[in-house]
mmCIF file of C-alpha atoms in Angstrom:
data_model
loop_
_atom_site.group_PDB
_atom_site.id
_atom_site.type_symbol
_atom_site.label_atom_id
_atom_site.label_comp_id
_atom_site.label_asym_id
_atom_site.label_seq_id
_atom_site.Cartn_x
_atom_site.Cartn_y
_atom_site.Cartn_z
ATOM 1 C CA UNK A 1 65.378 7.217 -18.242
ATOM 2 C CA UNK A 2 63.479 4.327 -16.021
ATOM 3 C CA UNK A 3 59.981 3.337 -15.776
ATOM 4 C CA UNK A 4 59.360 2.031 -12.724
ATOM 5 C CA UNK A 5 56.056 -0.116 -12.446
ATOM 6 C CA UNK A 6 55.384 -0.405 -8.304
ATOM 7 C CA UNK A 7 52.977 -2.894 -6.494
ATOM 8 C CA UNK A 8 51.892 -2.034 -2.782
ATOM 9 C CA UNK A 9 49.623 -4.972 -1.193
ATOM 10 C CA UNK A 10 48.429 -5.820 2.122
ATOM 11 C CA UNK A 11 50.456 -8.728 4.377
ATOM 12 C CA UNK A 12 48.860 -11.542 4.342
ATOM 13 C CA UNK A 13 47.999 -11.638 8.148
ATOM 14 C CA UNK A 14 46.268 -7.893 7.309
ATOM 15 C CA UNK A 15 42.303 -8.399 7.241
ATOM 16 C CA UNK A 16 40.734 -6.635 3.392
ATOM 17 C CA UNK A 17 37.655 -5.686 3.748
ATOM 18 C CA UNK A 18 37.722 -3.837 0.379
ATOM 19 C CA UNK A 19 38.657 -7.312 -0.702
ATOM 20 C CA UNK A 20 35.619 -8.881 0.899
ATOM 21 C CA UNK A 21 33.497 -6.398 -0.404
ATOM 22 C CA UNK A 22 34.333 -6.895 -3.817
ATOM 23 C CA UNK A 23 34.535 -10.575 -3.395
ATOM 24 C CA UNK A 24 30.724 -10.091 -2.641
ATOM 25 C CA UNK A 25 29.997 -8.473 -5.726
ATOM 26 C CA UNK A 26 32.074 -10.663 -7.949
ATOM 27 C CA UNK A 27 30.153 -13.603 -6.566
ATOM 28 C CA UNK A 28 26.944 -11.941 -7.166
ATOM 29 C CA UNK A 29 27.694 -10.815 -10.770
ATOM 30 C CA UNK A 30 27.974 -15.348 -10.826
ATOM 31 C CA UNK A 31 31.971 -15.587 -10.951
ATOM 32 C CA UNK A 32 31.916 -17.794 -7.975
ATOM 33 C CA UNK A 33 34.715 -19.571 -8.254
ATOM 34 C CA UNK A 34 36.618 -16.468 -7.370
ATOM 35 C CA UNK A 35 38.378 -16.567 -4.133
ATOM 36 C CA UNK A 36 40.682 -14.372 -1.460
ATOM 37 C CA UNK A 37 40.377 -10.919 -3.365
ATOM 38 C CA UNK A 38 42.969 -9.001 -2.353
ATOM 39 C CA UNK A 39 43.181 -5.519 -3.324
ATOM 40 C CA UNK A 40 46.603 -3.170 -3.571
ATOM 41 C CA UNK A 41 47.705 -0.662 -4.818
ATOM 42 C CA UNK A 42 49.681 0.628 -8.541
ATOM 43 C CA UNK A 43 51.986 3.183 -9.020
ATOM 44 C CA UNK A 44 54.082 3.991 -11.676
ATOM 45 C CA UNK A 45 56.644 6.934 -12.654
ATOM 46 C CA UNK A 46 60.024 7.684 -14.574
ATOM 47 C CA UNK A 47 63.093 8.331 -12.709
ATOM 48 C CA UNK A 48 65.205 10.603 -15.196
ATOM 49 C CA UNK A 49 68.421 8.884 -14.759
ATOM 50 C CA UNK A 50 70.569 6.714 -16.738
ATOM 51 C CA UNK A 51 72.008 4.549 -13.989
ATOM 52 C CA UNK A 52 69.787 1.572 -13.268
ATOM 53 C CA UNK A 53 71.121 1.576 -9.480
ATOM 54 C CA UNK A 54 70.289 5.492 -8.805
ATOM 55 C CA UNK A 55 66.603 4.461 -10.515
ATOM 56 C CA UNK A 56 66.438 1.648 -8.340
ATOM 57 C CA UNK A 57 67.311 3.347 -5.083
ATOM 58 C CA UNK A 58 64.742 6.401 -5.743
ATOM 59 C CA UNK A 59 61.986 3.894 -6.264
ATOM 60 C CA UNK A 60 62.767 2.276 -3.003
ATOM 61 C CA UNK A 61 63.101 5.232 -1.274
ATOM 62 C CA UNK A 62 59.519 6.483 -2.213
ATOM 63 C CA UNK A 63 58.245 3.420 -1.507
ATOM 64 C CA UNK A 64 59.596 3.540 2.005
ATOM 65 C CA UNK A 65 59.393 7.194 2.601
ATOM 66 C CA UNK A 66 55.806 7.928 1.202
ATOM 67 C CA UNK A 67 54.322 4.880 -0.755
ATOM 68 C CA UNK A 68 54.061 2.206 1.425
ATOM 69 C CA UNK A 69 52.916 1.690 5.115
ATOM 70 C CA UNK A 70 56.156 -0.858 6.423
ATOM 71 C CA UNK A 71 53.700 -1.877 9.123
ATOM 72 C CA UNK A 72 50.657 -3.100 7.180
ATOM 73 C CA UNK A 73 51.542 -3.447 3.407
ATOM 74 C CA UNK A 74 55.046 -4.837 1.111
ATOM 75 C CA UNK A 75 55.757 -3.451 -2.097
ATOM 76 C CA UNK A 76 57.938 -5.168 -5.047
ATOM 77 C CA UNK A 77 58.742 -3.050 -8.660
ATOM 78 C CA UNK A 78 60.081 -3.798 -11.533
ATOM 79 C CA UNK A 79 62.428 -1.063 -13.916
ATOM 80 C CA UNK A 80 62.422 -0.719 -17.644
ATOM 81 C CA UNK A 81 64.677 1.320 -19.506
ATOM 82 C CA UNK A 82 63.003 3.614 -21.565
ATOM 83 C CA UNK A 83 63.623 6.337 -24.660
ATOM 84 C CA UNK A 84 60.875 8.659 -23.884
ATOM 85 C CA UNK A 85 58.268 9.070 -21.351
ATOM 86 C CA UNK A 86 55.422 6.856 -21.209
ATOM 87 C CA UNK A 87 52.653 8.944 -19.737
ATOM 88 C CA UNK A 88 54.181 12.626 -20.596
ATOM 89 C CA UNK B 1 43.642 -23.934 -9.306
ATOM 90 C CA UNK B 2 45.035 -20.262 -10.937
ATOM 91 C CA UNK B 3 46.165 -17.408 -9.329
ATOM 92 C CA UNK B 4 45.425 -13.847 -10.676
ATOM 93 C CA UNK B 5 47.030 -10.407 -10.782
ATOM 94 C CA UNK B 6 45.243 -7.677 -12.483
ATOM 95 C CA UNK B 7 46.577 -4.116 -12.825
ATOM 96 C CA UNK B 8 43.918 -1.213 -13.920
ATOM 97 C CA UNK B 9 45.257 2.142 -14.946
ATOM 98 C CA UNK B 10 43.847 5.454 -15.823
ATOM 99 C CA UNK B 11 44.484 5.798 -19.750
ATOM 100 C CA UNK B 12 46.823 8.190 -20.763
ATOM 101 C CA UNK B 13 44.582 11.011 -21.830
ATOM 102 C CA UNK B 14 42.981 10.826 -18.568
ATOM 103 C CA UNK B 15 43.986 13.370 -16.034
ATOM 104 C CA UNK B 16 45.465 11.985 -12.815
ATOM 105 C CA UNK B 17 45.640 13.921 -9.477
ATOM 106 C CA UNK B 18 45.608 11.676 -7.151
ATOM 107 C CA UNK B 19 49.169 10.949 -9.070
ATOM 108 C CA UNK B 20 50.216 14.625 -9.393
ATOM 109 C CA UNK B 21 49.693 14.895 -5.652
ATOM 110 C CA UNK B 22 51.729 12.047 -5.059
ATOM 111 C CA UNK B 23 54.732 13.386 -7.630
ATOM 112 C CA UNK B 24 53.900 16.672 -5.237
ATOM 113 C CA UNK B 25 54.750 14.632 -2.290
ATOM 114 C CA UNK B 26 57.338 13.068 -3.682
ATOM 115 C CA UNK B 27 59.268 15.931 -5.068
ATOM 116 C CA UNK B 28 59.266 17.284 -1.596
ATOM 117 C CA UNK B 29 60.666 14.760 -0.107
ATOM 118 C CA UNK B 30 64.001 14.778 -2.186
ATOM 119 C CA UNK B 31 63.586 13.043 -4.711
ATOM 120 C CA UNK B 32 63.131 15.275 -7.682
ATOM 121 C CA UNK B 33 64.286 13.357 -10.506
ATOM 122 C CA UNK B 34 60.741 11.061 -10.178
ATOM 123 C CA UNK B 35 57.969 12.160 -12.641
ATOM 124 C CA UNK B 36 55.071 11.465 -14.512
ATOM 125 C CA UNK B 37 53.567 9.771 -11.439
ATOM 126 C CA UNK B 38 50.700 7.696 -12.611
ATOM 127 C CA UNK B 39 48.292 6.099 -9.738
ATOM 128 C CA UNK B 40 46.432 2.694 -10.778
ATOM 129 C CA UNK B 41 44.717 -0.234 -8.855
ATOM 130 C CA UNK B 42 46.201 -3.910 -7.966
ATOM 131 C CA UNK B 43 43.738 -6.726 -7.552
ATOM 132 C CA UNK B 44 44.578 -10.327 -6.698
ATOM 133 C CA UNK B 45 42.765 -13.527 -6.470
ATOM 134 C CA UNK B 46 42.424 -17.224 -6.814
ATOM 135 C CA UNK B 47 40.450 -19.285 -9.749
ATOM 136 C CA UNK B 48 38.827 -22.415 -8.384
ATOM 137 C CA UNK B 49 39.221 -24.216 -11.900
ATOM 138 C CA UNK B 50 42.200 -26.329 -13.593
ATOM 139 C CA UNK B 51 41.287 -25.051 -16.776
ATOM 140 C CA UNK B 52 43.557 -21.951 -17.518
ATOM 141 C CA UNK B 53 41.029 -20.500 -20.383
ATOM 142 C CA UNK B 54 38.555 -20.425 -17.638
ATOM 143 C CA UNK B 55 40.510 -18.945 -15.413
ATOM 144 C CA UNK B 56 41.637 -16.413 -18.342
ATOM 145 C CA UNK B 57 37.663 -16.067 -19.153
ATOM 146 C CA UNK B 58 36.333 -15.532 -15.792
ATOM 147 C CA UNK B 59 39.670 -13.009 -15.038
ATOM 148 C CA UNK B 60 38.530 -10.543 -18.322
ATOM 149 C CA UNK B 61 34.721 -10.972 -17.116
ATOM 150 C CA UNK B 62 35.598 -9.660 -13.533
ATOM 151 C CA UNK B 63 37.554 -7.129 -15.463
ATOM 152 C CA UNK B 64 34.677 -5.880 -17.588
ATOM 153 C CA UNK B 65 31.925 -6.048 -15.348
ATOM 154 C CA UNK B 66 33.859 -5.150 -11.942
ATOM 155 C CA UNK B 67 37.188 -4.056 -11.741
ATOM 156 C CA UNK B 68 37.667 -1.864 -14.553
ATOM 157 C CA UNK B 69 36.094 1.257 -15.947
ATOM 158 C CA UNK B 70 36.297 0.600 -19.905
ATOM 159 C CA UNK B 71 35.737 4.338 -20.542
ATOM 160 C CA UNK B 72 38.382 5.419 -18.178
ATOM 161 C CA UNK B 73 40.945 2.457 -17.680
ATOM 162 C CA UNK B 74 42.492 -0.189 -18.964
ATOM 163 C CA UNK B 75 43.065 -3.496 -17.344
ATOM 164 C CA UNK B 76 46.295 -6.181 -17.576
ATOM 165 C CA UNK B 77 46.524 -9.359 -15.519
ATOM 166 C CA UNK B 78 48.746 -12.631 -15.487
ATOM 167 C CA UNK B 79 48.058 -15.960 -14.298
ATOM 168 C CA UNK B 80 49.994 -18.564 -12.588
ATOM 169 C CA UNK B 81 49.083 -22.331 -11.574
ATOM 170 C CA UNK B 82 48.986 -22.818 -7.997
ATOM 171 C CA UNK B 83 48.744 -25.601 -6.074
ATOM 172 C CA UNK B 84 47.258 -23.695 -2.635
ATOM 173 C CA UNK B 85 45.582 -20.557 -2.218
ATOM 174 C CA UNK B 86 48.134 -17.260 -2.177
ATOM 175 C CA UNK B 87 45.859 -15.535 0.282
ATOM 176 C CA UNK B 88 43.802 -18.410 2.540
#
C-alpha cells in the first residue's frame, strides 16, 4: 500500500485573488513581511497496491482526469510506502 | 529572503466529504484501488527577512491566527532560502 501526498497550485502567470485576499488579512493581523500568497490545493489517498509504478500511474491519472485543471493549475506528489492506512 | 509551504489538513477524527466525494468521483472514473481520500489546503509565500527563526516565527503565527483551524486542523510547512521571490 502507497500514500500518496498531492499538491495542485495555480501557474504562475494565473492571477489569486484568494491569495490577495488573504495576503490582506495576514498584513492586517501585522505579519507584513509576508509576500505573493499563493493558495493550492492538498489531497491525499492510499492506492492499495504493492507496485510503486501502478501507485504512481493512478495518482497521475487522477490528477489529470479529475484533480487538476491542465489549463490553469500543475500538480507534483510524492509516494510513501505504507503498512496500514493512515486516515482509515 | 525565505520561501514558505504550509499544508493544513482536517485531523483524522474529523469527517471529510468534500474527500469522500472526491474518492466518489474517483472510483468512477476507474480507478478503484484509490481510498481514504483526504482533502486539505496548500498555502505558499515569501518571508521578507534573512533570519530563518523569523521566518519560522512569523510562518506558525500566520498558521495560528490565519490559516489554520486549531480545533479542526493541523498545519505543516517547510522553508527554503531564496534569493528572488517564487511568485513576483
Amino acid at each position: 500500500m502507497f500514500h500518496s501526498k498531492i499538491t495542485v497550485t495555480l501557474r504562475t502567470s494565473i492571477l489569486d485573488p484568494q491569495g490577495k485576499a488573504v495576503e490582506h488579512g495576514i498584513h492586517s493581523l501585522g505579519m507584513t513581511n509576508i509576500e505573493h500568497v499563493r493558495i493550492g490545493k492538498f489531497i491525499e489517498f492510499d492506492v492499495n497496491t504493492e507496485a510503486k509504478e501502478e501507485a504512481e500511474r493512478v495518482t497521475m491519472e487522477a490528477c489529470r482526469k479529475l484533480l487538476a485543471n491542465p489549463v490553469m493549475e500543475d500538480f507534483t506528489f510524492t509516494l510513501e510506502k505504507i503498512q496500514k492506512p493512515v486516515h482509515a
